[in-house]
Structures are given as structure tokens and as C-alpha cells.
PDB file of C-alpha atoms in Angstrom:
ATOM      1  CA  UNK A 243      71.061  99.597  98.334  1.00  0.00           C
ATOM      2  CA  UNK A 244      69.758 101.370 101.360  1.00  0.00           C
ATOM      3  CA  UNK A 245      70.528 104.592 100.696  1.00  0.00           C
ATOM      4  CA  UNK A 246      69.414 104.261  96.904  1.00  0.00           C
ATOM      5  CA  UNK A 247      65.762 102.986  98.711  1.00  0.00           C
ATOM      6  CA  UNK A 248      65.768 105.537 100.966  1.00  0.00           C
ATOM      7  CA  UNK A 249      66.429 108.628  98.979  1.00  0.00           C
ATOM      8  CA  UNK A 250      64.815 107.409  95.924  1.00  0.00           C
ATOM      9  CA  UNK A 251      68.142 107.396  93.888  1.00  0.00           C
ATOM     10  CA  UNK A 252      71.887 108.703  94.838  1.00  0.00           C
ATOM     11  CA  UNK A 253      70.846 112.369  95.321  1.00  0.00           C
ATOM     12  CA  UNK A 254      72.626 114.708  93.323  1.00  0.00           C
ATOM     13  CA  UNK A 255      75.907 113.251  93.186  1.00  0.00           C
ATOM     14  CA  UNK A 256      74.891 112.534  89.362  1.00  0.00           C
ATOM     15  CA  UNK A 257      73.229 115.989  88.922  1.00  0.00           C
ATOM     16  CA  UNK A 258      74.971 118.080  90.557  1.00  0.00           C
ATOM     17  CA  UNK A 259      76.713 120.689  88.313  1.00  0.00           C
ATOM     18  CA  UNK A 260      80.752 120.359  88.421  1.00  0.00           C
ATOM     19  CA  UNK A 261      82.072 122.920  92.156  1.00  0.00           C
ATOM     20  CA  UNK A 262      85.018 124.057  89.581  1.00  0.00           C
ATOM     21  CA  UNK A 263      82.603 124.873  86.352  1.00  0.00           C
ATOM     22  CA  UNK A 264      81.789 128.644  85.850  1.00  0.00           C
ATOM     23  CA  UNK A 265      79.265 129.590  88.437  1.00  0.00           C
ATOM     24  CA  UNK A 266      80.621 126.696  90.673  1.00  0.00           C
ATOM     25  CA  UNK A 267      82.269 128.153  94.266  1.00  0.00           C
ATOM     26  CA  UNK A 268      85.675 127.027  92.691  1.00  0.00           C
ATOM     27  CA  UNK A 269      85.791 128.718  89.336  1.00  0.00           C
ATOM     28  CA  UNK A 270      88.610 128.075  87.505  1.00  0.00           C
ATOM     29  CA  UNK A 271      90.564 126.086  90.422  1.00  0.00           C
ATOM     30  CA  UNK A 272      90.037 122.058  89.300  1.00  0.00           C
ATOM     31  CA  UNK A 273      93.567 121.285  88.096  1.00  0.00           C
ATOM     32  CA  UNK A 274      94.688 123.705  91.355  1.00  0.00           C
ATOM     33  CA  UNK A 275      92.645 121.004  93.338  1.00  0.00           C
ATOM     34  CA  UNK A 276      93.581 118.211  91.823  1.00  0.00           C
ATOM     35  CA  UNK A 277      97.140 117.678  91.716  1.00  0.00           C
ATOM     36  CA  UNK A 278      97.834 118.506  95.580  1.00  0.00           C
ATOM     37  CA  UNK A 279      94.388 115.603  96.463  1.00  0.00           C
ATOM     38  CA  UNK A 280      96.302 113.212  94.165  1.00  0.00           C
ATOM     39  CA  UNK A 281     100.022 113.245  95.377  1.00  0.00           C
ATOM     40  CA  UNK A 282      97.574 113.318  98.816  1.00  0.00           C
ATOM     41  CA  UNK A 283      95.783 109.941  97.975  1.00  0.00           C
ATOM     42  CA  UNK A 284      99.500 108.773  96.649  1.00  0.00           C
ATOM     43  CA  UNK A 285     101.128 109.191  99.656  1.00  0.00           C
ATOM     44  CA  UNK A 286      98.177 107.400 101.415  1.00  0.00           C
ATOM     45  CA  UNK A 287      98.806 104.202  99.416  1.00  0.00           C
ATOM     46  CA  UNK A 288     102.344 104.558  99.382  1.00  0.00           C
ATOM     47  CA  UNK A 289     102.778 103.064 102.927  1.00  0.00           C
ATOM     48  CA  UNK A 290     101.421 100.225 101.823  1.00  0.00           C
ATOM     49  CA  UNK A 291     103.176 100.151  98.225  1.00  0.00           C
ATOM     50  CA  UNK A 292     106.028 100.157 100.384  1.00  0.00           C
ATOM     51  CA  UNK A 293     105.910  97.299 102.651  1.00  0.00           C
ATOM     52  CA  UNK A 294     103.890  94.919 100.230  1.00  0.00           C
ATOM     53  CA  UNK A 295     106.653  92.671 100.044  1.00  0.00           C
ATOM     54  CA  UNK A 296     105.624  91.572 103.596  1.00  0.00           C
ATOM     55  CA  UNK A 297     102.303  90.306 101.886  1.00  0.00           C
ATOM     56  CA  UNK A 298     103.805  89.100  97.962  1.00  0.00           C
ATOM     57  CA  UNK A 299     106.159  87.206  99.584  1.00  0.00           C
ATOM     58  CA  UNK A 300     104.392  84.386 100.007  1.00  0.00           C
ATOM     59  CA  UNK A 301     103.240  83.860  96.491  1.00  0.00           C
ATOM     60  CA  UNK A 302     104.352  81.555  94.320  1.00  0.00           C
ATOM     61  CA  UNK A 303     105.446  83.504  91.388  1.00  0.00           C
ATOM     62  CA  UNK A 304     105.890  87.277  89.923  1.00  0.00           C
ATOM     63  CA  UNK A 305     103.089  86.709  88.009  1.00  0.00           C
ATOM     64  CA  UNK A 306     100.415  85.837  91.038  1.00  0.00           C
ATOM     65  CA  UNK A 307     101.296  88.824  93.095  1.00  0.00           C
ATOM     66  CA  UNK A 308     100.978  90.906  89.812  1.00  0.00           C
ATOM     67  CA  UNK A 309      97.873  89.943  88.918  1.00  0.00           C
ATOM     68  CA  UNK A 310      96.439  89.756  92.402  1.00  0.00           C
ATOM     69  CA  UNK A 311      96.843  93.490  92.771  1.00  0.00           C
ATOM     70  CA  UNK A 312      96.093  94.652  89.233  1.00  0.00           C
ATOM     71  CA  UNK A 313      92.664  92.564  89.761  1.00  0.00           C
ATOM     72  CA  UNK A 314      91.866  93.196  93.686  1.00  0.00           C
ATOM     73  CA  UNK A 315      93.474  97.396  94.146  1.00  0.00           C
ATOM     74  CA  UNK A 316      91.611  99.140  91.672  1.00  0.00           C
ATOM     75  CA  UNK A 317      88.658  97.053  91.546  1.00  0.00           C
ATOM     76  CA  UNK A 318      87.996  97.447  95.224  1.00  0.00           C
ATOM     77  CA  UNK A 319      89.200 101.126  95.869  1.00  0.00           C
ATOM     78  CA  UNK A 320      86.679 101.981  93.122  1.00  0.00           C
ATOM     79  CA  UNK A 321      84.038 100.497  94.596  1.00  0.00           C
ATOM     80  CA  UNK A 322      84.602 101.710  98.066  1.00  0.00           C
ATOM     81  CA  UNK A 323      85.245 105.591  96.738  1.00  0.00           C
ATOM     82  CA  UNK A 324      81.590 105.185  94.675  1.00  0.00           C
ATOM     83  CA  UNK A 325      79.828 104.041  97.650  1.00  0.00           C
ATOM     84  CA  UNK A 326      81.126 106.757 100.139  1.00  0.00           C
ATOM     85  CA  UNK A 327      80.152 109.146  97.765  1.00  0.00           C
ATOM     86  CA  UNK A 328      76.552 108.080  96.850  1.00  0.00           C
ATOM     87  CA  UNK A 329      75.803 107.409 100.347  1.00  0.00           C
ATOM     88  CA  UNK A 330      76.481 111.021 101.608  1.00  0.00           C
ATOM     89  CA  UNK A 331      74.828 112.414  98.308  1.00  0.00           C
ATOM     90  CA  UNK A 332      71.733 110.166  99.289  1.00  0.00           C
ATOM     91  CA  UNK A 333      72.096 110.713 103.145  1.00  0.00           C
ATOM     92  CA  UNK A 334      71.391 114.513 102.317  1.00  0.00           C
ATOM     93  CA  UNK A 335      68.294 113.748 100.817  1.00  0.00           C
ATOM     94  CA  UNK A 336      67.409 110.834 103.186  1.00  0.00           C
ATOM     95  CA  UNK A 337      68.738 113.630 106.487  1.00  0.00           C
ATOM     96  CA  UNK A 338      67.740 117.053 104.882  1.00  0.00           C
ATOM     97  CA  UNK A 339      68.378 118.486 108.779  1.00  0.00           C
ATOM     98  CA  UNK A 340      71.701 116.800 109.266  1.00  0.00           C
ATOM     99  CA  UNK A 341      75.075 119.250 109.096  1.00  0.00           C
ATOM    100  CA  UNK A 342      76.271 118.284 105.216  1.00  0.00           C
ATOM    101  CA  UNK A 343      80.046 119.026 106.654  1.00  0.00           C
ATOM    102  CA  UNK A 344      80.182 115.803 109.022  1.00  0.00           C
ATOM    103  CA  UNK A 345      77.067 113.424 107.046  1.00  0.00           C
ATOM    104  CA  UNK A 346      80.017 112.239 105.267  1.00  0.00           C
ATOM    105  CA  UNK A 347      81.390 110.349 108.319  1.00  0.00           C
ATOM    106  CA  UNK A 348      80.330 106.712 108.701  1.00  0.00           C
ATOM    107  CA  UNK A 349      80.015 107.217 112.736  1.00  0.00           C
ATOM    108  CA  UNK A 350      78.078 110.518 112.292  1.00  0.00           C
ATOM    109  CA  UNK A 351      75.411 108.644 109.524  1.00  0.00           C
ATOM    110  CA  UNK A 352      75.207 105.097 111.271  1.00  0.00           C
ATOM    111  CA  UNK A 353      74.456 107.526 114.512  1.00  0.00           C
ATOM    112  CA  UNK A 354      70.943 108.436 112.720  1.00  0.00           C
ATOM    113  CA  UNK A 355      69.596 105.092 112.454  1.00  0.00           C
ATOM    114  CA  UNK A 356      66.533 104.191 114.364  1.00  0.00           C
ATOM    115  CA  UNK A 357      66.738 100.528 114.867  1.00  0.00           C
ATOM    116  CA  UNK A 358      68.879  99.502 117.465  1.00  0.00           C
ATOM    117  CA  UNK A 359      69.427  95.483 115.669  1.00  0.00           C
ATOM    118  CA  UNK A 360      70.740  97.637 112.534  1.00  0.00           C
ATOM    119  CA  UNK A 361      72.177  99.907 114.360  1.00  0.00           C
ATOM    120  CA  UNK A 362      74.301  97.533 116.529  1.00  0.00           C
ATOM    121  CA  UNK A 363      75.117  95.337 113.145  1.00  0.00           C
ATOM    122  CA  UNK A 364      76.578  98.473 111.391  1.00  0.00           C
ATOM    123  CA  UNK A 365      78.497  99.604 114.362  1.00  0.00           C
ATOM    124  CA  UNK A 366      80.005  96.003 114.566  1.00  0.00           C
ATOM    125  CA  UNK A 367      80.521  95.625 110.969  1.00  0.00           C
ATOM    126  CA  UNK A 368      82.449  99.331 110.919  1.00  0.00           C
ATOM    127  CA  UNK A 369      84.516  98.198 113.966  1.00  0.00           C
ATOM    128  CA  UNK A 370      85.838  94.634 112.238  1.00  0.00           C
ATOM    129  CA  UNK A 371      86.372  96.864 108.819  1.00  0.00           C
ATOM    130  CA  UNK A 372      88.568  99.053 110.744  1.00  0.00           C
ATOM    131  CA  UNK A 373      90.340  96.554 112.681  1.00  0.00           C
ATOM    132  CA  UNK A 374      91.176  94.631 109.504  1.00  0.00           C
ATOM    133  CA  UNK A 375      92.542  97.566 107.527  1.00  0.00           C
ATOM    134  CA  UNK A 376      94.668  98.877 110.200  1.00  0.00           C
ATOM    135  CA  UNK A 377      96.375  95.048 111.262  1.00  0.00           C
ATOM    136  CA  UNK A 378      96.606  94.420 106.904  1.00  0.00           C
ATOM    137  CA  UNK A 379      98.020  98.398 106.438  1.00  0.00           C
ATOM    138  CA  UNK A 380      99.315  99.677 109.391  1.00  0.00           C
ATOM    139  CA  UNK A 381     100.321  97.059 112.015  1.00  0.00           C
ATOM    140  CA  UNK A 382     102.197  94.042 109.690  1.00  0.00           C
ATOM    141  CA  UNK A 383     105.121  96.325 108.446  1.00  0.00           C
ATOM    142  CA  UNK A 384     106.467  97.905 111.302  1.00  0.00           C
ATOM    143  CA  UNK A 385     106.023  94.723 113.680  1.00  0.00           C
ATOM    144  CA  UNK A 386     108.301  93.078 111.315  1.00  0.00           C
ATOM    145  CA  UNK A 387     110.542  96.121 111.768  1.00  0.00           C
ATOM    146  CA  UNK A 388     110.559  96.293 115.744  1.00  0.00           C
ATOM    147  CA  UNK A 389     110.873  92.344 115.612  1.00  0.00           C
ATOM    148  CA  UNK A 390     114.026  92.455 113.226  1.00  0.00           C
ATOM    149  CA  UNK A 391     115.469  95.084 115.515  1.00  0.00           C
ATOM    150  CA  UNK A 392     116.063  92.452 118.541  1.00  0.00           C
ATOM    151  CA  UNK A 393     114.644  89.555 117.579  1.00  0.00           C
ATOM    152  CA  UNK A 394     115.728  87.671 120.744  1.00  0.00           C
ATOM    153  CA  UNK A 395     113.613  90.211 123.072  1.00  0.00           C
ATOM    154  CA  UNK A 396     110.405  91.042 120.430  1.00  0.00           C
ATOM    155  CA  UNK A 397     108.163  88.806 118.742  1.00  0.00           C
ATOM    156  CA  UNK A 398     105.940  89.861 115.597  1.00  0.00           C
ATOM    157  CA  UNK A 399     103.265  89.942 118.548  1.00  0.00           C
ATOM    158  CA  UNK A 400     105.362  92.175 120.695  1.00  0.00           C
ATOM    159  CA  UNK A 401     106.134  94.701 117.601  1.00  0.00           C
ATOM    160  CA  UNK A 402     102.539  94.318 117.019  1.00  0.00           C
ATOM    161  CA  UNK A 403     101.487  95.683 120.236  1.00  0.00           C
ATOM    162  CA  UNK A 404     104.312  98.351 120.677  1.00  0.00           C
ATOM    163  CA  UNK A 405     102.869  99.867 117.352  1.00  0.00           C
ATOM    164  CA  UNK A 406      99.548  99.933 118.566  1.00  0.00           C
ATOM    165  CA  UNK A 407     101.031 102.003 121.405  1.00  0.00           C
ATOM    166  CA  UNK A 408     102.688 104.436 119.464  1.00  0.00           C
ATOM    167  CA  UNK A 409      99.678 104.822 117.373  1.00  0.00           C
ATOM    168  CA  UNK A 410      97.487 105.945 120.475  1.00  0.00           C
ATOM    169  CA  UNK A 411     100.513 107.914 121.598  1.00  0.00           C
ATOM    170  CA  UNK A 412     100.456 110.299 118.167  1.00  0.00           C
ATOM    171  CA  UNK A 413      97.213 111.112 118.679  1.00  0.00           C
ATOM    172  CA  UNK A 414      95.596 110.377 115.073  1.00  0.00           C
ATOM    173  CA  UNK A 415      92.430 111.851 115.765  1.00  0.00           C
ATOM    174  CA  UNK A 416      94.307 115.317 115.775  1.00  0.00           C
ATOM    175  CA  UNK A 417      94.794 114.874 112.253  1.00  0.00           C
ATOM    176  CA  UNK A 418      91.623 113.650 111.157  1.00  0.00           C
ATOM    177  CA  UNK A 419      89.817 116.418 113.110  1.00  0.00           C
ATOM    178  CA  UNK A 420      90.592 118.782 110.621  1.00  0.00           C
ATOM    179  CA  UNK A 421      90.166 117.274 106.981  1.00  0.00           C
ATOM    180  CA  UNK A 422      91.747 119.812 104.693  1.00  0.00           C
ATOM    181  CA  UNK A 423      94.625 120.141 107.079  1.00  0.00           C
ATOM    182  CA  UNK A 424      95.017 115.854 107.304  1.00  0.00           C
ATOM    183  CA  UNK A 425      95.066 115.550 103.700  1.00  0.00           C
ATOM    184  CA  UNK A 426      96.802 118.808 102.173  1.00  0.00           C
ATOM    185  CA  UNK A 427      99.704 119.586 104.667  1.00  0.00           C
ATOM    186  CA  UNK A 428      99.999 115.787 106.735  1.00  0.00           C
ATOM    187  CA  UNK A 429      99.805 113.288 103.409  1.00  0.00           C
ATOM    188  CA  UNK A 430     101.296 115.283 100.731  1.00  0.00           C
ATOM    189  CA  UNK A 431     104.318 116.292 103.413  1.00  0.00           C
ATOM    190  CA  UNK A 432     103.935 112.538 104.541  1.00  0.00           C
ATOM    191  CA  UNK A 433     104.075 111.650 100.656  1.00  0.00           C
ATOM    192  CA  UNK A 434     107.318 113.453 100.194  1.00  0.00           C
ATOM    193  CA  UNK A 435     109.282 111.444 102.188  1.00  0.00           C
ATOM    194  CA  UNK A 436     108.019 107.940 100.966  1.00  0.00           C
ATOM    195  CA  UNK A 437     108.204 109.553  97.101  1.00  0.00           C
ATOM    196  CA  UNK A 438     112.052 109.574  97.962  1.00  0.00           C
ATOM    197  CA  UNK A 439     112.018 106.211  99.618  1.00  0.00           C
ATOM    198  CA  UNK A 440     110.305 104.617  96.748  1.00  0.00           C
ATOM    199  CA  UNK A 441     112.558 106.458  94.267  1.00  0.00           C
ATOM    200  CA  UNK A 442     116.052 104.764  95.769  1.00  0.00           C
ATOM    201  CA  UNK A 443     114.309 100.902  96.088  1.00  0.00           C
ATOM    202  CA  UNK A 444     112.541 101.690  92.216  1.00  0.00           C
ATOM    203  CA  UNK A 445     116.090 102.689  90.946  1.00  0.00           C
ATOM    204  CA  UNK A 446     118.068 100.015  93.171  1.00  0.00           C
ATOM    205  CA  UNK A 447     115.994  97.365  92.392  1.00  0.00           C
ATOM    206  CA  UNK A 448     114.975  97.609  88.586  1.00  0.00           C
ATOM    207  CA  UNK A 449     117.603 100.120  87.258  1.00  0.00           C
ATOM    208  CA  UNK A 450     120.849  98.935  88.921  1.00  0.00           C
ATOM    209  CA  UNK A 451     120.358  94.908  89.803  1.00  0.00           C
ATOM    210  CA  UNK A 452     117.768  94.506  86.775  1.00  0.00           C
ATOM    211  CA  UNK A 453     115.224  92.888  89.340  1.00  0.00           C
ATOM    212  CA  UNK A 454     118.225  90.271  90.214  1.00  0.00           C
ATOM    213  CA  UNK A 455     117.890  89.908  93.784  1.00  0.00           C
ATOM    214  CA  UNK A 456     120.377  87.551  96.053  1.00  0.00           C
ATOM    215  CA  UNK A 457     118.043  85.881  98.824  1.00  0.00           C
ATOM    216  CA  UNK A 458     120.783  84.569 100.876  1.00  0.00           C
ATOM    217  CA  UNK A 459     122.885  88.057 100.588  1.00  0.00           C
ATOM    218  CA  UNK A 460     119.917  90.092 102.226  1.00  0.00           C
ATOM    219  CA  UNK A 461     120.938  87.803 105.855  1.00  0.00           C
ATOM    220  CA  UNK A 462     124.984  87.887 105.551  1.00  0.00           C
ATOM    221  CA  UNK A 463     126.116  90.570 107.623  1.00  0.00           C
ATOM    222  CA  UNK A 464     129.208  91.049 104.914  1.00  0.00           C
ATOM    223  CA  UNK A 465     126.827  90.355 102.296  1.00  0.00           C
ATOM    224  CA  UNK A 466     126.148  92.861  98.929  1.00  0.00           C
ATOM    225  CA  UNK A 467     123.734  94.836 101.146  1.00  0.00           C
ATOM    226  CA  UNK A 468     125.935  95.684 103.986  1.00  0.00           C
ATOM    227  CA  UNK A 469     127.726  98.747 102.071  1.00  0.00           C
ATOM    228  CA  UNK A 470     128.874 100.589 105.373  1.00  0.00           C
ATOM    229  CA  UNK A 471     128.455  99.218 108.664  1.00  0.00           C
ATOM    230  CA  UNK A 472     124.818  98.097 107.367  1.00  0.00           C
ATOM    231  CA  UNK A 473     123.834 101.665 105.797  1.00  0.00           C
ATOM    232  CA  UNK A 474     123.931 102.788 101.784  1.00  0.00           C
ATOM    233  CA  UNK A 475     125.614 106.436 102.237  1.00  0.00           C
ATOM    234  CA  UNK A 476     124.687 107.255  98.861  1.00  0.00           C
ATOM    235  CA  UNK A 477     120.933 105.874  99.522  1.00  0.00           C
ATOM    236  CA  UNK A 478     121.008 108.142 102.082  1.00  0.00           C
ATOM    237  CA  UNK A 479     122.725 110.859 100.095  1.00  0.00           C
ATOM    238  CA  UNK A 480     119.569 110.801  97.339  1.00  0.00           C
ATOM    239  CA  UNK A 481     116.572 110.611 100.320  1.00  0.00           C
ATOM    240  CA  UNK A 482     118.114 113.497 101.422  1.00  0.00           C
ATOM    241  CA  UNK A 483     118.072 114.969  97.895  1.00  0.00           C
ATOM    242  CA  UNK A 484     114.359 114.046  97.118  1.00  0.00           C
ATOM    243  CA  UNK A 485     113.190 115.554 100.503  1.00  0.00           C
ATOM    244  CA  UNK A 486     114.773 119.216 100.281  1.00  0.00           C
ATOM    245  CA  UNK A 487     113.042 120.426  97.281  1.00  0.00           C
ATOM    246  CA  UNK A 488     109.788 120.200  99.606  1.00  0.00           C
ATOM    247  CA  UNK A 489     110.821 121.411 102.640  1.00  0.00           C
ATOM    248  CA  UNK A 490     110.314 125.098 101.721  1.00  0.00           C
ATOM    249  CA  UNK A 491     106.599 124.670 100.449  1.00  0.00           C
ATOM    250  CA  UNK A 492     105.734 122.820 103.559  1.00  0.00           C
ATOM    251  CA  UNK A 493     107.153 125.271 106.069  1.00  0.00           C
ATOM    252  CA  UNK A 494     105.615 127.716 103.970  1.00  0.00           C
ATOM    253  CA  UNK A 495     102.336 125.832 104.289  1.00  0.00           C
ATOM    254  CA  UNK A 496     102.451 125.452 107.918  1.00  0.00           C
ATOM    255  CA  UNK A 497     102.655 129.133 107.670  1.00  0.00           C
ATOM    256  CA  UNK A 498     106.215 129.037 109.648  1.00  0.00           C
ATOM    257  CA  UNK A 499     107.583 131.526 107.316  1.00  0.00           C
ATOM    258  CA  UNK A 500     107.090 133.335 104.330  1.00  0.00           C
ATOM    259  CA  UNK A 501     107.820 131.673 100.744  1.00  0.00           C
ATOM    260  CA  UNK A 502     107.880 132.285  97.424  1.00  0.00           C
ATOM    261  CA  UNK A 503     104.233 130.884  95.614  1.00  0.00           C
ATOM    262  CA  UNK A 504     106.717 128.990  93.254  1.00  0.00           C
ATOM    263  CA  UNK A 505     108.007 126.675  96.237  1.00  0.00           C
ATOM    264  CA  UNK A 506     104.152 125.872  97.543  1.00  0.00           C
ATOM    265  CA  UNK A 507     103.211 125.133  93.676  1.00  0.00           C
ATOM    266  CA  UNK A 508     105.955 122.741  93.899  1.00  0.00           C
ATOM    267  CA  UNK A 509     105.261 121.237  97.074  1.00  0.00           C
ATOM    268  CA  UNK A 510     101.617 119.997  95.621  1.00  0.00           C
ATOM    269  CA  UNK A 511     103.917 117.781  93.645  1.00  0.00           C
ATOM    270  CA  UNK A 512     105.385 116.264  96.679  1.00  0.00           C
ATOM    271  CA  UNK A 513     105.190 112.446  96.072  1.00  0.00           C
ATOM    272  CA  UNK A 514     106.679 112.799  92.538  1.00  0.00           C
ATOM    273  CA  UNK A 515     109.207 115.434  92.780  1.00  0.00           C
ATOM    274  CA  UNK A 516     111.029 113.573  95.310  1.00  0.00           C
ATOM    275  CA  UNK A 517     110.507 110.264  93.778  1.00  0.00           C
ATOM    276  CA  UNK A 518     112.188 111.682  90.526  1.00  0.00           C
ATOM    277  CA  UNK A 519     114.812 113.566  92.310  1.00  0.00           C
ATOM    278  CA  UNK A 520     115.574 110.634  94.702  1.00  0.00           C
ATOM    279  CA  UNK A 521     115.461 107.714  91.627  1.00  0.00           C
ATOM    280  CA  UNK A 522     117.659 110.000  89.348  1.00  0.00           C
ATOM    281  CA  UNK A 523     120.187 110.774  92.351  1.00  0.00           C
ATOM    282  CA  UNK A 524     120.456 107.477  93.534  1.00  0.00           C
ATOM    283  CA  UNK A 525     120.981 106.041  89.582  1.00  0.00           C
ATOM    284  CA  UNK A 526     123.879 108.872  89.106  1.00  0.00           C
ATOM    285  CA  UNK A 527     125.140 107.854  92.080  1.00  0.00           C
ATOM    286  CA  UNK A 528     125.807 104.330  91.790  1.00  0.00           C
ATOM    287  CA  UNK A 529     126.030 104.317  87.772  1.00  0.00           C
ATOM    288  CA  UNK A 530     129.346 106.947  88.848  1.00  0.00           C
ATOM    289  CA  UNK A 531     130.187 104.661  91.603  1.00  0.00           C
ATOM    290  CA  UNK A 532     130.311 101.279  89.353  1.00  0.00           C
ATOM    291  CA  UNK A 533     132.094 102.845  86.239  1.00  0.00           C
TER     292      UNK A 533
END
């Protein structure tokens, strides 16, 4: 509302002629785009595709969780997506002096405002909308994980905090300081390794058990889960399997060594190359093992 006010309407975002169009600066190249920013925005959400059992578990039926995330996901994620957009088309108009490469970041636009009570309101309100996407997305999941690793030493707070540690420790804002790099060689590489994870639990869990799940086998140490010594060698086998078919396109992204164009064509398909190579695997693989 305040940057429609402001500008006197959202800009050109609705205007604007199509950047891939003939006369755009990207003539030709849409689908080339495309592709490699969707397997980038799939690996973003696959982390938390991944480990949303830690949050559906506690509903009360199939149905609930379904519906809950059919309703809430898209919904929301459209909404958010429209209004980063039509607040950077109208903060151009609103900022005509501002750098157009870094108006799109929250910190950079809120750091224009002249009131200090809005200012200090925004600031707060970006701060609390961080915190709670990184505890619901980023900070749940693997405190489970460090907990389940020795539960007698960590707590769910411990894991909690040790994450928080290793996040620092990475050094995010590395990746983030470069956006084409964070999104075309970090989440579609990222994406090709949970595209293979996702592929063995999809074909495990609806392919080979029929979504028939045994609660109390998940804690027996001899249990239907324990396959070797607690590991799935042919889970294993197809992860591997999914990953390889990317590895050349990303070294030859990283520019480590030279590759064939076919290889770094392929590798915009991370997140669903290795997800179908990793499902189909793992389903030979146990289908071969069972007959």
C-alpha cells in the first residue's frame, strides 16, 4: 500500500515490455533462463519438503496436513513473490537516484526511509520475519538431527544452538553477496543432491511400502529399517547414482575444468535429473532385491 501511494501505482512492473522479447537484452534466452531459476527455487524449498514431517507430524490426519499446505504454500509464496516485485518496481519510481541493482534488498530500501518511528518498526518487523523463517526452515530439522545423534548429551535446545553456530561458521553472506552465483551454481548444485534424496524416500515410501509405514519399527534397532548396521546400501547405491550425472556440469560451472555444453545443459536440470535417476535406481534396486 505504501509503495502503490508513493509511486502512484507499481511502476513498470505491469508495463514493462518482456527482458527476453525481441528488442529485450535477453533475446531469445527465456526458456534458457527459466529452467536453471526453477530447479534453483526447487532446491530452495526442497529443504523444507524434506524435513516437513517434523511439522505434519503432529496433525491429526493425512488429510489436515494435505490441505494445510495445498491452502497455506502457494497462497502465501504468491503473495510474498508479488509484493517483492511491485515494491522494487515502485521503489524505482519512488528512489529515481537509488542503484536499481541493490533497491531490491529490503535492508537497502527500509535504509531510505525518513522517519525514524517507521523506520525502527520496519527494521523490527524484518528482524522477527527473519528470525521466524530461519527457526520454522532452517533450525527445527537439523536440531532434531544433532539431538537424535546423542540424545543423552544434546537437547533439541542444544542442536538448536550448535546449528546456529555452524550457520555463522559457513559464512552465508558469501553466498548471498553475489546473486547470480547464490542461485545458479549454490541452489541448483544444492538441489542436486536433495533431488536424489527425495527420489529414494518418494520411491521407498509410495512405490515399495505403498505409504504403509510401521511406527514402532522406525525405534527397534533390528527393526525393518535397520538393513545394515543402520544404513540402506542400496539407498546409498541410487544417491550416489542421482548425484553423478551433475557433477560434470557443476565443475564445469565453477569453471574447474573444461566440459562439454551438453553436461552444463544438463546440470540446469539438477533437482529433477537426480530425483528421476535416484527414484528409478532405488525402485530397480529393491523391486530386484524382493523378487
Amino acid at each position: 500500500a505504501w509503495a502503490y501511494e508513493r509511486a502512484g501505482g507499481f511502476g513498470e512492473m505491469l508495463s514493462l515490455p518482456s527482458q527476453f522479447a525481441p528488442g529485450g537484452t535477453r533475446e531469445g534466452r527465456f526458456w534458457r533462463f527459466f529452467f536453471p531459476a526453477l530447479t534453483a527455487n526447487v532446491g530452495f524449498w526442497a529443504t523444507l519438503s524434506l524435513n516437513i514431517p517434523d511439522f505434519s507430524r503432529y496433525v491429526r490426519s493425512q488429510r489436515e496436513q494435505a490441505l494445510g499446505q495445498a491452502i497455506g504454500l502457494p497462497s502465501t509464496m504468491g503473495l510474498y513473490s508479488f509484493i517483492g516485485v511491485a515494491v522494487t518496481s515502485a521503489a524505482l519510481v519512488i528512489y529515481p537516484d537509488a542503484d536499481p541493482k541493490t533497491l531490491w534488498d529490503p535492508v537497502v530500501l527500509l535504509a531510505k526511509f525518513e522517519q525514524p518511528l517507521v523506520l525502527a518498526v520496519a527494521m523490527l518487523s524484518l528482524c522477527l520475519a527473519t528470525l521466524a523463517t530461519n527457526i520454522a526452515a532452517n533450525v527445527v530439522s537439523p536440531a532434531n538431527d544433532f539431538a537424535h545423534l546423542w540424545p543423552q548429551r544434546i537437547s533439541f535446545r542444544t542442536g538448536g544452538l550448535i546449528t546456529g553456530l555452524i550457520g555463522v561458521a559457513i559464512q552465508p553472506w558469501r553466498l548471498i553477496a553475489d546473486p547470480s552465483g547464490f542461485i545458479f551454481k549454490w541452489l541448483v548444485a544444492y538441489s542436486a543432491l536433495l533431488g536424489a534424496v527425495g527420489g529414494v524416500l518418494i520411491a521407498d515410501y509410495f512405490l515399495i511400502r505403498r505409504t504403509q509405514l510401521s511406527l514402532a519399527g522406525l525405534y527397534e534397532k533390528r527393526g525393518p529399517y535397520w538393513y545394515r548396521g543402520g544404513v540402506n546400501p542400496r539407498a546409498m547405491v541410487a544417491l550416489a547414482a542421482g548425484i553423478v550425472p551433475c557433477l560434470p556440469g557443476f565443475v564445469g560451472t565453477l569453471g574447474w575444468a573444461e566440459v562439454s555444453p551438453g553436461w552444463i545443459e544438463l546440470y540446469d536440470y539438477a533437482w529433477f535429473v537426480s530425483f528421476g535417476v535416484s527414484l528409478g535406481v532405488y525402485w530397480g534396486l529393491e523391486r530386484r532385491t524382493k523378487v
